[in-house]
XYZ file of C-alpha atoms in Angstrom:
761
model
C 42.584 -20.326 26.446
C 39.968 -22.178 23.958
C 39.386 -20.923 20.597
C 36.394 -18.850 19.894
C 34.438 -21.430 17.454
C 33.187 -19.445 13.931
C 28.942 -20.531 14.557
C 25.947 -19.677 12.478
C 22.035 -20.333 14.370
C 20.596 -22.359 12.080
C 17.147 -22.582 14.378
C 15.543 -19.443 15.937
C 12.367 -18.812 16.531
C 11.148 -14.352 17.208
C 7.439 -13.207 18.589
C 5.981 -13.590 16.073
C 5.303 -17.347 16.286
C 3.477 -15.944 18.632
C 3.633 -16.701 21.820
C 6.100 -19.008 21.194
C 8.969 -16.183 21.091
C 9.921 -14.156 23.963
C 12.357 -11.299 20.960
C 12.284 -9.224 18.490
C 13.929 -10.474 14.925
C 16.017 -7.238 15.565
C 17.149 -7.989 19.056
C 17.909 -11.551 17.662
C 19.573 -10.087 14.464
C 21.567 -7.655 16.703
C 22.525 -9.916 19.632
C 24.091 -12.848 17.095
C 26.463 -10.232 15.674
C 27.279 -9.058 19.488
C 28.543 -12.565 19.648
C 30.306 -12.403 16.731
C 28.125 -14.897 14.881
C 28.516 -15.544 11.157
C 24.800 -15.995 10.500
C 21.508 -16.136 12.052
C 18.462 -18.135 10.116
C 15.248 -17.027 11.315
C 12.744 -19.817 11.580
C 9.532 -18.878 12.746
C 6.498 -21.507 12.846
C 5.312 -22.064 9.883
C 5.316 -18.256 8.901
C 7.760 -15.104 7.206
C 5.892 -12.607 9.515
C 8.991 -12.116 11.104
C 11.870 -11.778 8.987
C 11.765 -8.967 7.051
C 12.179 -6.992 10.395
C 15.108 -9.586 10.884
C 16.134 -8.400 7.189
C 15.951 -4.854 7.770
C 18.628 -4.752 10.775
C 20.396 -7.525 9.195
C 21.851 -5.340 6.543
C 22.469 -2.607 8.945
C 24.297 -5.164 11.446
C 26.919 -6.487 8.525
C 25.729 -9.821 9.147
C 24.488 -12.680 7.293
C 20.815 -13.567 7.496
C 19.372 -17.322 6.612
C 15.550 -16.996 6.030
C 13.583 -19.759 6.196
C 11.249 -21.283 9.039
C 9.838 -24.254 10.940
C 7.649 -26.932 10.352
C 6.130 -29.136 13.543
C 5.858 -32.678 11.286
C 3.087 -35.077 12.594
C 3.462 -38.630 11.762
C 4.371 -41.642 13.886
C 8.362 -40.352 13.794
C 7.580 -36.964 15.057
C 10.193 -34.392 14.269
C 10.885 -30.487 13.452
C 11.618 -29.671 10.111
C 13.597 -26.478 9.279
C 13.432 -25.520 5.765
C 15.771 -22.992 4.644
C 16.085 -21.012 1.642
C 19.503 -21.237 -0.977
C 18.312 -18.502 -3.614
C 15.065 -17.041 -5.152
C 13.413 -19.880 -6.314
C 13.565 -22.318 -2.890
C 12.116 -19.079 -1.008
C 9.175 -18.999 -3.307
C 9.234 -22.416 -3.259
C 9.461 -22.222 0.514
C 6.205 -19.438 0.712
C 3.591 -21.945 -1.567
C 4.428 -25.291 1.028
C 3.206 -22.875 4.329
C 0.015 -20.929 2.094
C -0.313 -23.913 1.299
C -0.408 -25.898 5.462
C -1.567 -22.344 6.168
C -4.975 -22.326 3.354
C -6.257 -25.426 4.468
C -6.624 -24.721 8.478
C -8.393 -22.365 10.681
C -6.595 -19.078 11.351
C -3.882 -19.126 13.037
C -2.970 -23.041 12.633
C -1.172 -25.837 10.522
C -0.825 -29.113 10.512
C 1.747 -30.791 8.482
C 2.503 -34.355 8.022
C 5.436 -36.310 5.122
C 3.168 -36.113 2.344
C 2.759 -32.320 2.437
C 6.301 -32.408 1.660
C 6.273 -33.886 -1.965
C 9.573 -34.156 -4.136
C 10.276 -30.864 -6.105
C 8.252 -28.912 -4.076
C 11.345 -27.669 -2.053
C 13.757 -27.654 -4.393
C 16.849 -25.351 -4.202
C 16.549 -25.426 -0.303
C 18.253 -26.946 2.886
C 16.578 -29.002 5.712
C 17.686 -29.784 8.886
C 15.157 -32.376 10.282
C 15.303 -32.240 14.371
C 13.633 -35.562 15.964
C 11.462 -35.692 19.158
C 13.312 -36.092 22.423
C 11.943 -39.173 23.496
C 12.589 -40.352 19.221
C 14.408 -44.192 20.300
C 16.611 -45.876 17.106
C 13.800 -47.299 15.002
C 11.619 -44.107 14.610
C 15.243 -42.184 13.963
C 16.236 -44.707 10.479
C 12.452 -44.134 9.226
C 13.093 -40.377 9.522
C 16.297 -40.807 7.602
C 15.281 -43.035 5.219
C 12.116 -40.532 4.623
C 14.976 -37.538 4.394
C 16.987 -39.620 1.833
C 14.112 -40.053 -0.385
C 13.349 -36.520 -0.853
C 16.330 -34.529 -0.038
C 19.667 -35.920 -0.427
C 22.731 -33.997 -0.328
C 21.171 -31.163 1.244
C 19.631 -32.401 4.463
C 21.105 -32.727 8.216
C 20.444 -33.865 11.040
C 19.471 -31.345 13.879
C 20.480 -31.640 17.449
C 20.226 -29.124 20.276
C 22.087 -29.445 23.987
C 20.280 -27.451 26.025
C 22.247 -28.963 29.487
C 19.467 -32.226 30.025
C 20.107 -35.396 31.672
C 20.035 -37.415 28.725
C 22.053 -34.762 26.122
C 24.663 -37.367 26.532
C 22.910 -40.274 25.174
C 20.796 -38.031 22.527
C 24.837 -37.255 20.545
C 25.642 -40.774 20.721
C 22.320 -42.128 19.193
C 22.170 -39.206 16.254
C 25.482 -39.962 16.515
C 24.757 -43.745 15.352
C 21.963 -42.988 13.265
C 24.457 -40.467 11.689
C 26.937 -43.227 10.510
C 23.953 -45.363 9.371
C 22.476 -42.537 6.772
C 25.454 -40.891 6.357
C 23.777 -37.913 7.493
C 25.435 -35.454 9.306
C 24.572 -33.619 12.319
C 24.749 -29.837 12.457
C 24.029 -27.913 16.154
C 21.563 -26.073 16.362
C 19.966 -23.327 19.578
C 16.105 -24.090 19.291
C 16.355 -20.850 20.173
C 13.676 -18.398 21.489
C 14.880 -15.589 23.498
C 18.331 -13.446 22.354
C 19.256 -13.290 26.101
C 18.446 -15.346 28.856
C 16.477 -12.806 30.828
C 13.308 -13.072 29.573
C 13.018 -16.438 30.626
C 9.914 -15.297 33.082
C 8.975 -13.335 29.885
C 8.652 -16.276 27.597
C 7.154 -18.709 30.545
C 4.364 -16.067 30.477
C 3.750 -16.744 26.871
C 4.270 -20.169 27.356
C 1.000 -19.825 30.236
C -1.214 -17.908 27.761
C -0.721 -19.606 25.167
C -1.647 -23.174 27.010
C -4.874 -20.809 28.693
C -3.450 -21.978 32.214
C -1.615 -20.477 35.382
C 2.003 -20.758 35.962
C 1.417 -22.918 38.649
C -0.417 -25.405 36.431
C 1.780 -25.470 33.408
C 4.092 -28.109 34.512
C 6.117 -29.663 31.670
C 4.771 -27.490 29.049
C 7.601 -24.971 30.669
C 11.179 -25.137 29.912
C 13.258 -26.631 32.075
C 16.449 -24.298 32.171
C 16.625 -20.664 30.006
C 19.287 -22.440 28.029
C 16.847 -21.654 24.566
C 18.746 -18.658 24.132
C 21.238 -17.445 21.651
C 24.723 -17.981 23.531
C 28.389 -17.453 23.585
C 30.435 -18.831 21.060
C 32.682 -20.186 24.439
C 29.819 -21.722 25.772
C 28.890 -23.624 21.758
C 32.732 -24.500 22.011
C 31.711 -26.724 25.706
C 28.648 -28.392 24.710
C 28.886 -29.072 20.996
C 31.679 -31.222 19.299
C 33.020 -29.087 17.115
C 32.352 -31.144 14.137
C 28.943 -29.472 14.825
C 29.903 -26.571 14.549
C 31.585 -26.574 11.945
C 28.173 -28.248 9.676
C 26.221 -24.837 10.645
C 29.179 -23.038 8.567
C 28.574 -25.354 5.277
C 24.767 -25.178 5.710
C 24.850 -21.337 5.936
C 27.205 -21.493 2.862
C 24.386 -22.979 0.420
C 21.952 -19.907 1.627
C 22.099 -17.158 -0.780
C 18.895 -15.692 -0.418
C 18.659 -12.445 0.462
C 14.562 -10.456 0.587
C 16.672 -8.009 -1.622
C 16.388 -10.098 -4.429
C 12.411 -10.241 -4.684
C 11.207 -8.515 -8.147
C 7.717 -7.175 -7.297
C 5.936 -7.041 -10.976
C 2.078 -4.769 -11.309
C -0.777 -6.372 -12.666
C -1.035 -6.037 -16.183
C -4.230 -6.115 -17.150
C -5.179 -3.033 -16.295
C -3.213 -1.509 -19.443
C -5.855 -2.775 -22.574
C -4.470 -4.277 -25.953
C -1.901 -1.633 -28.006
C -1.067 0.762 -25.048
C 1.640 1.195 -23.235
C 1.253 1.497 -19.765
C 2.352 5.096 -20.202
C -0.044 5.498 -22.413
C -3.537 3.999 -21.449
C -2.518 6.500 -18.008
C -1.663 9.758 -20.213
C -4.983 8.940 -22.308
C -7.366 8.301 -19.141
C -5.776 11.248 -17.013
C -6.851 13.580 -19.968
C -10.104 12.659 -20.729
C -10.350 13.221 -17.045
C -9.973 16.303 -16.823
C -11.296 16.728 -19.896
C -14.525 16.044 -17.655
C -13.560 18.262 -15.546
C -12.540 20.795 -16.438
C -15.495 21.201 -19.594
C -15.027 24.427 -20.698
C -10.767 23.621 -21.373
C -8.305 22.521 -19.027
C -6.471 25.365 -17.634
C -2.991 26.358 -18.814
C -2.187 25.784 -14.525
C -3.098 22.316 -14.526
C -1.803 21.226 -17.844
C 1.397 22.088 -16.270
C 0.644 19.455 -14.059
C -0.714 16.447 -14.917
C 2.275 16.888 -16.924
C 4.740 16.607 -14.610
C 3.337 14.408 -12.770
C 3.007 12.150 -15.735
C 6.620 12.473 -15.981
C 7.417 11.674 -12.342
C 5.059 8.738 -12.840
C 7.047 7.450 -15.806
C 10.398 8.323 -14.180
C 9.588 6.690 -10.967
C 8.031 3.422 -13.129
C 4.137 3.924 -11.306
C 1.986 3.789 -14.108
C 0.875 0.467 -12.932
C -0.006 1.054 -9.225
C -2.567 4.495 -10.472
C -3.643 2.345 -13.675
C -5.083 -0.509 -11.503
C -6.946 2.619 -8.507
C -8.081 4.348 -11.290
C -9.634 0.155 -12.793
C -10.946 -0.745 -9.026
C -12.341 3.688 -8.893
C -13.966 3.069 -12.651
C -15.749 -0.142 -11.200
C -16.966 1.204 -8.134
C -17.880 4.594 -10.565
C -19.388 1.838 -12.784
C -21.999 0.052 -10.031
C -22.650 4.001 -8.937
C -20.697 3.003 -5.410
C -19.372 5.921 -4.242
C -15.619 6.941 -3.360
C -13.222 8.868 -2.068
C -9.363 8.662 -2.009
C -7.199 10.615 0.292
C -3.917 10.244 1.434
C -1.267 11.675 -1.492
C -4.083 10.955 -3.898
C -5.715 14.623 -2.527
C -1.727 16.079 -3.827
C -2.326 14.743 -7.181
C -4.246 16.252 -10.343
C -4.081 12.805 -12.429
C -5.919 11.209 -9.218
C -8.434 14.416 -9.830
C -8.531 13.601 -13.475
C -8.971 9.606 -12.766
C -11.740 10.219 -10.591
C -9.902 8.717 -7.694
C -10.280 11.907 -5.668
C -12.269 14.764 -5.853
C -10.214 16.887 -3.930
C -9.951 19.206 -6.317
C -5.909 20.624 -6.855
C -6.227 24.058 -7.128
C -8.157 24.953 -3.959
C -4.742 22.065 -2.355
C -1.847 23.563 -4.523
C 0.546 24.212 -1.626
C 0.036 20.244 -0.302
C 1.640 19.166 -3.940
C 4.977 18.827 -2.661
C 4.190 15.588 -0.463
C 3.618 13.275 -4.071
C 5.818 11.627 -5.076
C 9.360 12.295 -5.144
C 12.175 10.694 -6.363
C 14.271 10.799 -3.082
C 11.369 8.521 -1.772
C 11.891 6.338 -3.950
C 8.353 4.534 -3.390
C 4.582 4.698 -4.516
C 2.279 7.762 -3.188
C -0.307 5.808 -0.448
C -3.823 6.229 -2.194
C -5.815 4.793 -0.143
C -9.791 4.991 -1.502
C -12.709 5.440 1.260
C -15.929 3.706 -0.172
C -19.356 3.344 0.962
C -18.979 1.009 4.009
C -22.532 -0.558 2.974
C -21.184 -1.684 -0.664
C -17.384 -1.823 0.035
C -17.633 -5.999 -0.093
C -18.871 -5.826 -3.806
C -15.165 -3.742 -4.574
C -13.870 -6.327 -2.310
C -15.233 -9.544 -4.512
C -14.721 -7.378 -7.887
C -10.513 -7.578 -6.972
C -10.580 -11.479 -5.995
C -12.434 -12.119 -9.199
C -10.756 -10.394 -11.444
C -6.622 -11.195 -9.893
C -7.841 -14.435 -8.483
C -7.077 -15.416 -4.968
C -3.494 -16.892 -6.244
C -2.504 -12.918 -7.409
C -4.766 -10.805 -4.104
C -4.935 -10.657 -1.004
C -5.132 -8.544 1.923
C -2.357 -7.211 4.273
C -1.624 -8.471 7.796
C -2.649 -5.651 10.387
C -0.378 -7.496 13.143
C -2.153 -6.806 17.139
C 0.524 -5.968 19.298
C 0.266 -6.222 23.052
C -0.970 -2.610 25.212
C -1.225 -2.262 28.544
C -4.672 -3.092 29.207
C -4.194 -6.588 27.603
C -1.519 -7.592 28.790
C -2.169 -6.168 32.249
C -4.726 -9.389 31.788
C -1.955 -11.890 30.434
C 0.338 -11.323 32.206
C -1.956 -10.893 35.659
C -4.287 -14.575 34.452
C -0.501 -15.962 33.923
C 0.782 -14.768 37.489
C -2.043 -15.891 39.717
C -3.873 -12.978 40.106
C -7.474 -12.944 40.129
C -9.908 -11.846 37.686
C -11.987 -9.226 39.567
C -8.297 -7.676 39.960
C -7.011 -7.628 36.853
C -10.133 -6.048 35.583
C -9.799 -3.434 38.347
C -6.775 -2.433 37.184
C -7.060 -2.863 33.312
C -10.347 -1.163 33.312
C -8.789 1.975 34.564
C -6.575 2.063 31.095
C -8.242 3.160 28.018
C -7.937 1.347 24.575
C -5.739 4.001 22.975
C -3.560 3.927 26.006
C -0.245 1.218 24.475
C 3.060 4.006 25.034
C 3.357 3.007 28.716
C 2.566 1.198 32.256
C 1.469 4.126 34.821
C 2.248 2.334 38.590
C 0.105 5.763 40.008
C -3.400 4.357 37.820
C -2.149 0.417 38.805
C -2.267 2.364 43.409
C -5.289 4.204 42.060
C -7.808 0.961 42.143
C -5.560 -0.895 45.617
C -2.951 -2.970 43.908
C -0.230 -1.858 46.810
C 3.153 -1.976 44.119
C 5.892 -2.588 46.847
C 4.720 -6.289 46.345
C 6.440 -8.708 45.189
C 3.764 -10.095 42.998
C 2.941 -6.345 41.726
C 6.031 -5.808 41.039
C 6.908 -9.364 38.847
C 3.511 -8.131 37.122
C 4.495 -4.496 36.306
C 7.890 -5.565 35.173
C 7.173 -8.774 32.780
C 3.661 -5.927 31.706
C 6.805 -3.804 30.115
C 8.816 -5.721 28.879
C 5.487 -7.550 26.799
C 4.182 -4.265 25.622
C 3.543 -3.606 21.917
C 4.929 -7.016 21.298
C 3.074 -8.932 18.971
C 0.302 -11.306 20.393
C -1.583 -12.373 16.756
C -1.827 -11.786 13.291
C -5.562 -9.832 11.875
C -5.989 -8.353 8.515
C -6.001 -4.933 7.478
C -9.218 -2.641 6.805
C -8.746 -3.158 2.834
C -5.150 -3.012 1.984
C -4.695 -4.990 -0.961
C -1.885 -6.760 -2.163
C -1.888 -7.809 -5.464
C 0.585 -8.745 -8.226
C 1.247 -10.375 -11.856
C 2.535 -13.270 -10.947
C 1.451 -15.559 -7.795
C 1.791 -14.182 -4.762
C 2.198 -16.920 -3.031
C 5.737 -17.198 -4.205
C 6.535 -13.737 -2.905
C 4.673 -13.975 0.641
C 3.093 -16.463 2.681
C -1.047 -16.193 2.281
C -3.351 -17.646 4.926
C -6.708 -17.485 6.213
C -8.553 -14.488 7.972
C -11.078 -15.175 11.094
C -13.559 -13.904 7.944
C -15.357 -15.203 6.300
C -13.859 -14.628 1.943
C -10.572 -13.404 3.238
C -7.672 -14.168 2.770
C -3.959 -12.542 4.498
C -0.658 -12.538 3.557
C 2.062 -12.459 6.564
C 3.311 -8.859 5.960
C 1.878 -5.898 7.030
C 2.111 -2.293 5.796
C 5.119 -1.281 7.492
C 7.287 -4.300 5.903
C 5.829 -3.564 2.033
C 7.441 -0.248 2.169
C 10.983 -1.899 3.071
C 10.531 -3.851 0.129
C 8.472 -1.470 -2.459
C 5.134 -4.450 -2.979
C 2.181 -2.558 -4.312
C -0.749 -1.971 -1.611
C -4.120 -0.330 -2.358
C -6.553 0.569 0.335
C -9.830 -0.312 0.141
C -11.300 1.221 3.033
C -15.044 1.858 3.975
C -17.230 5.222 5.515
C -19.834 5.241 6.870
C -20.955 9.072 5.775
C -20.012 7.826 2.005
C -22.971 5.453 1.829
C -24.949 8.476 3.912
C -23.736 11.485 1.297
C -24.494 9.582 -1.140
C -28.288 8.751 -0.309
C -28.674 12.153 0.223
C -27.173 13.239 -3.535
C -30.266 10.394 -4.623
C -32.762 12.303 -2.682
C -31.656 15.539 -3.695
C -31.581 14.331 -7.364
C -35.128 13.141 -6.712
C -35.979 16.580 -5.880
C -34.281 18.330 -8.364
C -34.922 16.431 -11.375
C -32.632 15.697 -12.595
C -28.806 13.964 -10.976
C -26.343 15.685 -8.785
C -23.386 14.503 -7.314
C -20.264 15.341 -5.114
C -18.984 17.481 -7.917
C -21.828 19.983 -8.126
C -21.785 21.123 -4.984
C -20.562 24.767 -5.645
C -17.560 25.213 -3.307
C -16.727 28.032 -0.426
C -20.131 29.065 0.160
C -20.924 31.285 3.276
C -24.398 29.804 4.251
C -22.608 26.551 4.957
C -19.416 27.852 7.331
C -21.575 30.268 8.818
C -23.378 27.397 9.681
C -20.464 25.329 10.864
C -18.863 28.191 12.735
C -21.722 27.623 14.784
C -21.445 24.939 15.905
C -24.188 23.155 14.386
C -22.458 19.995 12.747
C -24.010 17.351 14.968
C -24.221 14.752 12.345
C -21.399 15.766 9.486
C -18.458 14.029 8.693
C -15.422 14.714 11.605
C -16.404 17.526 12.963
C -20.010 16.408 15.453
C -17.450 15.101 18.615
C -17.925 17.729 20.903
C -14.984 18.651 20.900
C -14.835 19.784 17.147
C -18.117 21.627 17.845
C -16.108 23.710 20.614
C -13.396 23.896 18.508
C -15.574 26.065 15.771
C -16.407 28.772 17.452
C -12.619 29.517 18.140
C -11.539 28.648 15.310
C -14.412 30.181 12.572
C -13.646 28.416 9.530
C -14.556 30.427 6.466
C -12.780 28.486 3.886
C -11.708 24.700 3.038
C -7.922 25.253 3.989
C -9.976 26.650 7.640
C -11.445 22.765 7.496
C -8.764 21.383 6.490
C -7.079 23.175 10.329
C -9.775 21.699 11.757
C -9.748 18.161 10.832
C -5.988 18.062 12.101
C -6.013 20.139 15.014
C -8.142 18.151 17.597
C -5.686 15.159 17.171
C -3.374 13.754 19.721
C -0.063 15.521 17.273
C -0.745 19.279 18.116
C -2.553 18.972 21.516
C 0.183 16.486 23.135
C 2.535 18.801 21.606
C 1.076 21.886 22.835
C 0.380 23.561 19.411
C -3.197 24.711 19.385
C -3.523 27.165 21.497
C -0.384 29.244 20.064
C -2.456 28.532 16.728
C -5.817 29.406 18.103
C -4.076 33.104 19.476
C -2.278 33.507 16.429
C -5.557 33.491 14.229
C -7.081 35.301 16.192
C -5.045 38.475 16.465
C -3.497 37.372 19.855
C -0.856 37.161 19.591
C 1.908 38.300 16.999
C 2.740 35.150 13.702
C 6.742 34.415 14.666
C 9.263 31.808 13.396
C 11.679 30.249 15.061
C 13.725 31.130 11.794
C 13.489 32.688 9.080
C 14.346 29.487 6.871
C 10.929 27.555 9.043
C 8.915 30.765 7.301
C 8.666 27.389 4.089
C 7.494 25.102 6.151
C 5.123 26.758 8.642
C 3.661 29.497 7.029
C 0.610 28.283 6.119
C -0.383 27.327 9.733
C 0.724 30.718 11.369
C 4.155 29.722 12.634
C 3.433 26.722 14.360
C 3.182 23.103 13.373
C 0.063 21.435 13.358
C 0.559 18.658 9.965
C 2.598 15.320 10.178
C 4.626 17.133 7.299
C 5.689 19.916 9.199
C 7.258 17.922 11.224
C 8.985 16.413 8.845
C 10.398 19.600 6.982
C 11.323 21.046 10.667
C 13.233 17.912 11.173
C 15.593 18.391 7.935
C 15.351 22.370 8.223
C 16.652 22.851 11.572
C 18.061 19.668 13.043
C 19.737 18.169 9.804
C 18.025 16.173 8.926
C 18.358 14.232 5.428
C 15.135 12.987 2.770
C 16.092 9.960 3.746
C 15.956 9.985 8.188
C 12.968 12.563 7.413
C 11.353 9.867 6.047
C 12.186 7.223 8.266
C 10.957 9.138 11.216
C 7.717 9.365 9.403
C 7.589 5.863 9.249
C 8.385 5.765 13.323
C 5.658 8.254 13.324
C 3.272 5.848 11.883
C 3.963 2.910 13.164
C 1.783 3.718 16.803
C 1.354 -0.085 17.541
C 4.791 -0.022 17.968
C 6.560 1.562 20.445
C 10.171 2.412 21.091
C 10.934 3.399 17.008
C 10.568 7.204 18.942
C 13.597 7.293 21.275
C 16.323 7.293 19.145
C 15.339 10.445 17.197
C 15.385 12.367 20.372
C 19.099 13.327 20.491
C 18.771 14.291 17.190
C 16.392 16.694 16.931
C 17.306 18.432 19.918
C 21.090 18.619 19.618
C 20.423 19.582 15.532
C 17.890 22.301 16.820
C 20.782 23.193 19.261
C 23.753 23.354 17.185
C 21.823 25.534 14.926
C 20.350 27.676 16.899
C 16.708 27.041 17.645
C 15.535 27.290 21.551
C 15.431 23.984 23.787
C 11.889 24.601 24.430
C 10.746 24.462 20.704
C 12.862 21.175 20.268
C 10.948 19.508 23.181
C 7.601 20.917 21.788
C 8.444 19.530 18.486
C 9.375 15.764 19.729
C 6.322 16.180 22.035
C 4.442 16.512 18.418
C 6.221 13.277 17.253
C 5.487 11.505 20.037
C 1.810 12.539 19.929
C 1.568 11.881 16.115
C 3.164 8.295 16.878
C -0.322 7.354 18.940
C -2.154 8.668 16.407
C -0.706 11.094 13.024
C -2.754 12.759 10.622
C -1.115 14.174 7.727
C -2.156 16.860 5.952
C -2.907 15.436 2.539
C -5.615 12.969 4.453
C -7.161 16.012 6.275
C -7.800 17.941 2.789
C -9.464 14.988 1.593
C -11.414 14.205 4.884
C -12.444 18.118 4.482
C -13.797 18.222 1.688
C -16.542 15.459 3.350
C -17.251 17.572 6.180
C -18.153 20.262 3.502
C -20.026 18.469 1.399
C -21.505 16.631 4.607
C -22.220 20.553 5.652
C -23.615 21.883 2.869
C -26.192 19.038 2.560
C -27.279 19.507 5.655
C -27.226 23.710 5.462
C -29.718 23.214 2.324
C -31.050 20.367 2.309
C -31.994 19.224 6.022
C -34.462 16.974 4.850
C -32.795 14.774 2.664
C -29.761 14.221 5.746
C -31.719 13.609 8.157
C -33.238 10.561 6.372
C -29.374 9.533 4.235
C -28.688 9.235 8.550
C -30.976 7.289 9.831
C -30.981 5.050 6.823
C -27.375 4.414 6.070
C -27.257 3.163 9.841
C -25.116 1.844 12.118
C -21.947 4.377 10.711
C -19.693 4.266 13.421
C -20.690 7.102 16.062
């Protein structure tokens, strides 16, 4: 019986090497664990885009993850250079090299030459040089001399043996070169998929990448399916034992983990002579004095002290100061802005001018402010006038420099429309048919492929080609296609950002992005400040300027009187065309039924016409209870805490989390994971694992199966477009202000709307 050797996979790309890898990083790590590997390296092409997901899965599986990437080197002895970080310094050096190559190239491309790897630029890294298959001994010797010049003592020749006709010749040739240069040989899998069953999908990705149907791709396609994670028995029959053993020697030198990344907030937001805590306290109380000129109420002072103590305890002072500094710049420049997200829950944010939502009107939401259990900064999004947001963005770049500021990435994933087109083109379907197939889906249709909708436009789903199309579309759905930029999520650092995460160019001029998205940042605890654009703020600012001219004195957003009955009368009559959020046909049909008469009613109105409550069948029960047609009941006395403010019907994302904790036995950490999975609406699949836990957990605690099913439907709805209560509160304020202006100053309102186009609706 063959003894199974220990093995570490050292060359492996994921689907974050866009259209070159056919498996998720998580799938690769999980499969490596199943096969009994000692370690696995994720080495995407000049990229760290998939490494955070691999890191999370490796921790869950208890498998050692090697962090690195690979580069195709252009020269007269072409080869692929695999680089693995040994420690934190090596990781920083590798990220800087990736940034250098990406920043000087067009978006999504890079080019590397031997001159780019100068002595010392990859200190604390090990390298594996994988020569091109056709390389001859003279070129291999030049490569060996170059490697010894730069990487003596930390370099290997990597050889993949993929059951091809020249495997034995290549092995013999590399043995001779290794003996002459004393550079050891190591086995590498050159992996592009976790299982060979992904071969067909990999071929489709290759065809999409080079822009040809499969029938014309020729040698661009792999000749077999060997570039998957092979069993250790198969590896033992493929590679000499010494080459397998060398994989362990390489892995032993790599001890870096992403957990070692230490993030520091920018320090220049704190003036000399102040600490971050003292300065935040100072500007908070100065702002509170302006908000409450007749004296700060005792209850507000208590809230301020409570928040400041929590902020200090969790060391988030710099976070709040950074956001406040950006807002102060906007106010100095006369740019209207409004914070949302967790900012709507915070009296500190209200005092500092980050939000205009008075916590006295929304005190029920304070529980969604920062907490020790979540141990993460609150998500403060700030909307700026859409015509002037660029001024804010360039101010941030100017203040912190390109080395310390960049936008967060957004991974553009396959949805039904794009998947049908790309897979269909690769399989050779006619373009008119593909247009009809994809045209029967909206851009928002992403969760799954409904074959009946394909039949509706004339596709014979029993045809072999159609079945292949359906199977491959289902495989590719939600996989990353390319990287784009976040609308305004900035990452700011004290030291060079490129040593934490690689930076590359965005397609838009004067934009740079990091290679991680919002979920990656949350996992690693990196600060993100959202600088977003909102057309209605432009219109409101222009309308307020017109009102100020009419009155003869400055009139600002906070001067709009609260709870104006005439404004609510107009809203109840659905006379809201042109206002914010509640101007759509669906919203206007809801207004006469909901009959908003106070600010919190607007919070509910903003959130209720959304996929979450609609899919979860929560809208009509709420309306019936509000209209007195149905008694207000609660599934249990315990749930009254979570559902009391919405008449026993869960409407908000936060309430679903509370229900999961109270009724299904979720811990705080599990509820936060549920929130993340609900928020990851562009990457499906993360919610299925919650179904049994929620349904079984509620059944074990005596809840009706129907209630559990409805809650899970609502979770699925939120996965399409979740709307947290705190966001709804911030939007509700702009709703109210825009409606008040329309009701009392219709001329200024109309002029502002016309002069602010285009506004996105």
